[in-house]
mmCIF file of C-alpha atoms in Angstrom:
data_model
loop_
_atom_site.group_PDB
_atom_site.id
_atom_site.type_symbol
_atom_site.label_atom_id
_atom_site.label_comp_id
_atom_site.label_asym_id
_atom_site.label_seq_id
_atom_site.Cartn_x
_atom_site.Cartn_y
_atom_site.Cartn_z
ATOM 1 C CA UNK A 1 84.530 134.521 130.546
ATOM 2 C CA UNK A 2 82.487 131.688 131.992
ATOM 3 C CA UNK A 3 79.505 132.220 129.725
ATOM 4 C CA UNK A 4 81.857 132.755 126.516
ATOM 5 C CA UNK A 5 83.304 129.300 127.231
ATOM 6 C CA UNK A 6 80.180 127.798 127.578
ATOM 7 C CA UNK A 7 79.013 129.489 124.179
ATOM 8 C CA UNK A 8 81.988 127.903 122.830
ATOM 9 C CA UNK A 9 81.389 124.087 123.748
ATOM 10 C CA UNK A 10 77.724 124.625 122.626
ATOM 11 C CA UNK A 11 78.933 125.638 119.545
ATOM 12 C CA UNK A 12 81.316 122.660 118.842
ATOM 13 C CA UNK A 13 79.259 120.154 120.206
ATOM 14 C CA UNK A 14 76.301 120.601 118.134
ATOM 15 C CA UNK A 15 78.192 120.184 115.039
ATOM 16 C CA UNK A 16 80.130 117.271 115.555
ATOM 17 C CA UNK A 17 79.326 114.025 113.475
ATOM 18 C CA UNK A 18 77.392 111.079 114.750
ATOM 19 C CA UNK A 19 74.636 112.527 117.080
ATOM 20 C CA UNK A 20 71.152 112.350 115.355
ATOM 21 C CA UNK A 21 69.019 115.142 114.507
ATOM 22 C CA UNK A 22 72.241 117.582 114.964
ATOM 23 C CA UNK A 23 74.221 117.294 111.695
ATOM 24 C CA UNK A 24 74.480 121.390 111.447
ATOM 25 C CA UNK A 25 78.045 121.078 109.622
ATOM 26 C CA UNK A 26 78.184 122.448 106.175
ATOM 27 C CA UNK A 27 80.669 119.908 104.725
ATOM 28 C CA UNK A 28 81.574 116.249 105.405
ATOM 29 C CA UNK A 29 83.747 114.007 104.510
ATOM 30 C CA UNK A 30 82.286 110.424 103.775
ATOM 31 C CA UNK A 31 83.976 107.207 102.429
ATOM 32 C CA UNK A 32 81.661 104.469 101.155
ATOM 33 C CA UNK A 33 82.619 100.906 101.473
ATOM 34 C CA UNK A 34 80.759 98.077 99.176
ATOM 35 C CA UNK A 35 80.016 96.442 95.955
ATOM 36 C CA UNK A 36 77.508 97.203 93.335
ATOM 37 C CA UNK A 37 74.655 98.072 95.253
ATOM 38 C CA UNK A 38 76.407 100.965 96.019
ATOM 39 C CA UNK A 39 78.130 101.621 92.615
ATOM 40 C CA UNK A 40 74.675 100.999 90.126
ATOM 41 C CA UNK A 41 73.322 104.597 89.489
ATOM 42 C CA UNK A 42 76.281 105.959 91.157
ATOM 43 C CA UNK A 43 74.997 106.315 94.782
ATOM 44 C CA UNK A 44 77.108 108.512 96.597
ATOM 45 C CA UNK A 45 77.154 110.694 93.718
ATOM 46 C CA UNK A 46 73.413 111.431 94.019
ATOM 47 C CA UNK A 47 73.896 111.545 97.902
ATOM 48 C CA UNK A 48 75.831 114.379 97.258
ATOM 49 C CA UNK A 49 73.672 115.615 94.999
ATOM 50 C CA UNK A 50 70.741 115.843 97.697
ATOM 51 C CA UNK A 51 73.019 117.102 100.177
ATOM 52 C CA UNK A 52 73.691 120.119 97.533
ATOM 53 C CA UNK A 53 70.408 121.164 97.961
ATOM 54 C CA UNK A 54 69.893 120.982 101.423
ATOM 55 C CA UNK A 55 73.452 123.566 101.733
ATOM 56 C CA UNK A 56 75.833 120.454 102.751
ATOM 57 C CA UNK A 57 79.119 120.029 100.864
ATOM 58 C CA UNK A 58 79.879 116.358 100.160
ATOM 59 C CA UNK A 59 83.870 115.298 99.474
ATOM 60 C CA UNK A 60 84.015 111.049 99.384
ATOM 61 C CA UNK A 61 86.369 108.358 98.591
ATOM 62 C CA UNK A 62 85.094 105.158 97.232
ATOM 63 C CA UNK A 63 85.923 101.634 97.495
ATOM 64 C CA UNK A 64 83.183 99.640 95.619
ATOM 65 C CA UNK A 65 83.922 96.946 93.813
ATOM 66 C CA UNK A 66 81.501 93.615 92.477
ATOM 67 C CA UNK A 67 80.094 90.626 95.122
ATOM 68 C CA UNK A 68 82.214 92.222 97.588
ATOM 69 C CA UNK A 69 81.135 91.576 101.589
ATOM 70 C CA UNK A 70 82.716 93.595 104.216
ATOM 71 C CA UNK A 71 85.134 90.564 105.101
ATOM 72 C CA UNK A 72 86.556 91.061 101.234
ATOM 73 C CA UNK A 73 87.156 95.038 102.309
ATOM 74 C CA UNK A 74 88.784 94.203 105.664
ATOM 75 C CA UNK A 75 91.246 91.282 104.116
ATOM 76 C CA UNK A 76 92.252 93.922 101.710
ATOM 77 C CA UNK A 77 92.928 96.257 104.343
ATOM 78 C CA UNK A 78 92.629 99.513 102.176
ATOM 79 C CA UNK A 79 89.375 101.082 103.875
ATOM 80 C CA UNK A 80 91.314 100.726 107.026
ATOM 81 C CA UNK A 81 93.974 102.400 105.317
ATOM 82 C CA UNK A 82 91.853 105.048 104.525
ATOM 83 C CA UNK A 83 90.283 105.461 107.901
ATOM 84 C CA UNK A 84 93.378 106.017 109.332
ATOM 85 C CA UNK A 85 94.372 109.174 107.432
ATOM 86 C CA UNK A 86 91.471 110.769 109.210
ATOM 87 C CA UNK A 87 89.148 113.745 108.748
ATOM 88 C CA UNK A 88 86.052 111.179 107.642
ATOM 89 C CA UNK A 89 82.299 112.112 109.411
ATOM 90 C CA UNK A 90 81.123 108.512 108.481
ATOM 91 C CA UNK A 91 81.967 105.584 106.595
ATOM 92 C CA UNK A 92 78.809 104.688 104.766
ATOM 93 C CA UNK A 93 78.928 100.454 104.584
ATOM 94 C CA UNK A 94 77.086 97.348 102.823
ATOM 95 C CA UNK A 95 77.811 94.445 101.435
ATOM 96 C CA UNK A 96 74.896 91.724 99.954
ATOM 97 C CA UNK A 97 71.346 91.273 101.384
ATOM 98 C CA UNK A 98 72.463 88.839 104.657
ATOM 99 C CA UNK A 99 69.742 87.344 104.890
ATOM 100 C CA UNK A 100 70.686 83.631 105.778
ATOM 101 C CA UNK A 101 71.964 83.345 109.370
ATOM 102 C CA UNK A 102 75.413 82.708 108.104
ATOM 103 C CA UNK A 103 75.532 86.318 106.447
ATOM 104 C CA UNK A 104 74.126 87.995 109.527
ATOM 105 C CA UNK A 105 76.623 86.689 111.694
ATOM 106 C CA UNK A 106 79.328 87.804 108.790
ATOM 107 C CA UNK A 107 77.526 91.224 108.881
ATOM 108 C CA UNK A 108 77.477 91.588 112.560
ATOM 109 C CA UNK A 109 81.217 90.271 112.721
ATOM 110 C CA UNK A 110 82.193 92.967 110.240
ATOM 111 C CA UNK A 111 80.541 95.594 111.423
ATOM 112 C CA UNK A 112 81.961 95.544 115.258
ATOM 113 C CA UNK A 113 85.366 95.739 113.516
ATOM 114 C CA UNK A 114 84.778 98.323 111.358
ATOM 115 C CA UNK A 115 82.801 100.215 113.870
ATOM 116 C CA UNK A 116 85.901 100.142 116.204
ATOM 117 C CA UNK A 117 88.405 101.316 113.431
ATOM 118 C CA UNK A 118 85.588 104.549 113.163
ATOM 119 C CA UNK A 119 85.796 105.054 116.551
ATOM 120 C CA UNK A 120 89.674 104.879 116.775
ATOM 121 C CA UNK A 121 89.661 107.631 114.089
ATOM 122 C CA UNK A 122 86.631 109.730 114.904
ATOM 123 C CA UNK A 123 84.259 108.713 112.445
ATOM 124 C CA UNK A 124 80.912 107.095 112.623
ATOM 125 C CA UNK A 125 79.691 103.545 110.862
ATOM 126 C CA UNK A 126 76.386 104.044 108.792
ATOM 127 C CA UNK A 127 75.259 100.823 107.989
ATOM 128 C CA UNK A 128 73.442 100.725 104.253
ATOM 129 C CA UNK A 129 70.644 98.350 104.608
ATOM 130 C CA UNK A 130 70.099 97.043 100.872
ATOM 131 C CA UNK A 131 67.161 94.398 100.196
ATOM 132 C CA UNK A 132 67.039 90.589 98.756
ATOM 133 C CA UNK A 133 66.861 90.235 94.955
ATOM 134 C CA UNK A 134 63.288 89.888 93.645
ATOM 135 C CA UNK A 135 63.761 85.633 93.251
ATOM 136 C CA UNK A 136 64.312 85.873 96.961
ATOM 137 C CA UNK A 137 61.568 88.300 97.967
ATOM 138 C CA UNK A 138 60.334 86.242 100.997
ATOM 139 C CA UNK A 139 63.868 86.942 102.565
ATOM 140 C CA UNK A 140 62.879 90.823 102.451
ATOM 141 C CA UNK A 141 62.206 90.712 106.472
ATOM 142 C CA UNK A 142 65.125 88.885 107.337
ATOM 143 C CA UNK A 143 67.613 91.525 105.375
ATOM 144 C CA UNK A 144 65.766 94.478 107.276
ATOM 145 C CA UNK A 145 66.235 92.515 110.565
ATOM 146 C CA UNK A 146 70.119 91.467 109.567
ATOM 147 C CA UNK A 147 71.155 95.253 108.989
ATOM 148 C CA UNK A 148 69.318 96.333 111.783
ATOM 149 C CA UNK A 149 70.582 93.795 114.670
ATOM 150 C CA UNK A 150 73.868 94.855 113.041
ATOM 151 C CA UNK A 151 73.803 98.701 113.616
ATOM 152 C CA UNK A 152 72.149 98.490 116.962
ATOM 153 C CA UNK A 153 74.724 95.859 118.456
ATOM 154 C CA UNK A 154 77.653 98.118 116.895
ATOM 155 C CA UNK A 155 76.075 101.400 118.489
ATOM 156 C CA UNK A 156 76.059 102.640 114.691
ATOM 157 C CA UNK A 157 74.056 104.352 112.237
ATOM 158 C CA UNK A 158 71.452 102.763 110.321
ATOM 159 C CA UNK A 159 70.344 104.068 106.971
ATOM 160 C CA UNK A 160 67.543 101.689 106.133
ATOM 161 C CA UNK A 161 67.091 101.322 102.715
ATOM 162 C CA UNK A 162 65.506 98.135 102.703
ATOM 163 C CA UNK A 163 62.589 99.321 104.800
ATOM 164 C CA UNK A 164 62.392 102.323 102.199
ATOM 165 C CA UNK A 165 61.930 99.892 99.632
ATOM 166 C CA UNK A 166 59.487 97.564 101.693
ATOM 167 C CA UNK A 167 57.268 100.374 102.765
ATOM 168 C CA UNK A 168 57.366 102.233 99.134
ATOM 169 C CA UNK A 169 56.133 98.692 97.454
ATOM 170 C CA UNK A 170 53.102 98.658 99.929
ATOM 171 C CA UNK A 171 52.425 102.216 98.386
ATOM 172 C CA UNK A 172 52.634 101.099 95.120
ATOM 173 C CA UNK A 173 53.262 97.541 94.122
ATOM 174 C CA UNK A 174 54.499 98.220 90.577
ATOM 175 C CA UNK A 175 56.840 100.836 91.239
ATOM 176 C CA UNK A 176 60.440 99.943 89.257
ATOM 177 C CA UNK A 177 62.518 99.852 91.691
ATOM 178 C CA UNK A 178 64.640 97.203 90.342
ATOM 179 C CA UNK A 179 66.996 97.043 87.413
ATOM 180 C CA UNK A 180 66.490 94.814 85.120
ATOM 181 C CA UNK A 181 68.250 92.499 86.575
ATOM 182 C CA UNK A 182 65.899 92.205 89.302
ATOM 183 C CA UNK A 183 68.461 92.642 91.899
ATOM 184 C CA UNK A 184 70.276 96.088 91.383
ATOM 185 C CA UNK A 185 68.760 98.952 91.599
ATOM 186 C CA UNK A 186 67.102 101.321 88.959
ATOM 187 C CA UNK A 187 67.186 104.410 89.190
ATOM 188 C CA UNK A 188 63.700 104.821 91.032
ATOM 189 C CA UNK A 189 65.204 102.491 93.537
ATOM 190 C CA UNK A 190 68.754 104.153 93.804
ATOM 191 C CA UNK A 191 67.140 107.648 93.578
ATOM 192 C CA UNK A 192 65.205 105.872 97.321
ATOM 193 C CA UNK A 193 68.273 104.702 98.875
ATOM 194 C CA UNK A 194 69.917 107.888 98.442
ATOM 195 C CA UNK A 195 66.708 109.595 100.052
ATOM 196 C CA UNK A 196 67.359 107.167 103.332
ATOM 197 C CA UNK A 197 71.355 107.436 103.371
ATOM 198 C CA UNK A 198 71.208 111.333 103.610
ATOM 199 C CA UNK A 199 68.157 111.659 105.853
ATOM 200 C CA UNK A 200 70.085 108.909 108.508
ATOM 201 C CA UNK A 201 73.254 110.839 107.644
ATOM 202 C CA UNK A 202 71.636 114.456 108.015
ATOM 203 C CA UNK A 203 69.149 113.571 110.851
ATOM 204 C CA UNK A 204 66.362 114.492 108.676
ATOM 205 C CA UNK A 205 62.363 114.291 109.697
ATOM 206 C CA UNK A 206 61.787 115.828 106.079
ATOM 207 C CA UNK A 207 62.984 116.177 102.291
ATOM 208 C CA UNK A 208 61.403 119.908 102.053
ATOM 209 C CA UNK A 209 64.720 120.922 100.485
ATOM 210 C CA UNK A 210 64.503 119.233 97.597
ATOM 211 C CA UNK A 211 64.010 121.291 94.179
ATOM 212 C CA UNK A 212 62.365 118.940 91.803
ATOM 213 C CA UNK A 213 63.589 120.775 88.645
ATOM 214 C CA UNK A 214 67.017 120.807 89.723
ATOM 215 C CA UNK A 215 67.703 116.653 90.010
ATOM 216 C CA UNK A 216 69.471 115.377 87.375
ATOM 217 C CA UNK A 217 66.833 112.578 87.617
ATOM 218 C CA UNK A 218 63.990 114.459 87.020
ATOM 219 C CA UNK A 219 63.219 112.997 83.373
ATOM 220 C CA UNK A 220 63.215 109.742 84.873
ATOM 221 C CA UNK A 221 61.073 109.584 88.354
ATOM 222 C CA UNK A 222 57.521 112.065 88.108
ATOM 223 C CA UNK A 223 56.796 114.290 90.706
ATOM 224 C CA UNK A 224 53.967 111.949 92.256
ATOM 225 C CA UNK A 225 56.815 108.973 92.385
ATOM 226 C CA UNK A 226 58.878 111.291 94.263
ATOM 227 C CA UNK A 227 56.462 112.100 96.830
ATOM 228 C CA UNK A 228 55.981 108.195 96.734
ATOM 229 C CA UNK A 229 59.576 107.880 97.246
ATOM 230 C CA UNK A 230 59.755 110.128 99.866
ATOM 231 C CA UNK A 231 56.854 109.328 101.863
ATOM 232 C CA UNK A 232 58.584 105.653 102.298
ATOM 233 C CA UNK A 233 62.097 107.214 103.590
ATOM 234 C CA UNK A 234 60.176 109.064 106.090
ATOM 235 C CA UNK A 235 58.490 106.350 107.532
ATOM 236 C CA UNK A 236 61.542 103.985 107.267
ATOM 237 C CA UNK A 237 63.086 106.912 109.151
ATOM 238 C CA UNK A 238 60.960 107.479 111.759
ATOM 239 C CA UNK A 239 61.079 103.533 112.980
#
């Protein structure tokens, strides 16, 4: 009796949400939180996607809406609203770059509130780290150190985009990963973030799973770009 209990809390402990490098679960439940950066390409769509091919069901609800900041969400109170109905893994959260010390306290702010409401409702805060618009390149470091400070002072989850993007660059300088608009992403660059998101999300040391011929990118991003691509989200990753 003793052992089969024991069996038993082994079993449920390994799959629940919000330990690293244990996501076993087949299907989660995420809802993302944030503007543009998240809706360009449609993000969480390709998230799920990638999580497709590595045998994890993705179900999400969305609230993404333009030059919103995680203050905006939390006035409105409908992600709270949301959290509360339960049966979320993780909320998956941005808002701009936050660069300038004004936005990092905002960020930090935000994300100790947000992180508690997860808590209260047994979920887990991922923090999406984005990056600075190309006119404001020389911020780069002080975005990756904004979202960072931010997860690790709210005990959350940090899926590190930015450094994905900063470490893929040093790769290959010219690779597209903007829009045109120099500030959202292409699809190169959104294809990247989704890469980071799932491998924070899914604990991952590796992106063997993925099929090539069966992303619905494929006629956009070669196979050597990809390996590019991935290469970067392993070593952002692995910091």
């Amino acid at each position: 009796m003793l052992v089969r209990c024991l069996l038993m809390f082994f079993a449920l402990g390994y799959c629940l949400p919000g330990m690293p490098g244990q996501r076993t679960a087949k299907s989660w439940r995420l809802l993302f939180a944030g503007n543009s950066l998240t809706y360009f390409n449609d993000l969480p769509a390709m998230i799920t996607e990638m999580a497709k091919q590595d045998g994890v069901t993705i179900t999400y609800t969305s609230f993404l809406f333009p030059n919103y900041a995680l203050e905006d969400h939390w006035n409105e109170g409908k992600v709270q609203s949301e959290l509360e109905k339960g049966g979320y893994d993780f909320m998956v959260a941005q808002q701009g770059p936050s660069g300038a010390p004004e936005s990092q306290v905002l960020l930090l702010d935000y994300a100790k509130k947000y992180a508690g409401e997860c808590n209260k409702n047994k979920s887990k805060l991922a923090l999406y780290m984005v990056w600075p618009s190309k006119a404001r390149s020389f911020d780069h470091d002080n975005v990756i150190n904004s979202y960072t400070n931010a997860a690790t002072k709210t005990a959350s989850l940090l899926c590190p985009a930015g450094l994905a993007w900063k470490y893929a660059w040093q790769t290959d300088p010219e690779l597209p990963l903007y829009s045109p608009d120099n500030f959202h992403p292409s699809t190169t660059g959104s294809v990247l973030a989704a890469l980071t998101i799932y491998g924070s999300l899914a604990g991952k040391k590796n992106f063997d799973f993925i099929q090539y011929e069966n992303c619905s990118w494929k006629n956009e991003i070669s196979k050597d770009r990809l390996n590019v691509l991935v290469q970067a989200a392993v070593k952002a990753l692995s910091k």
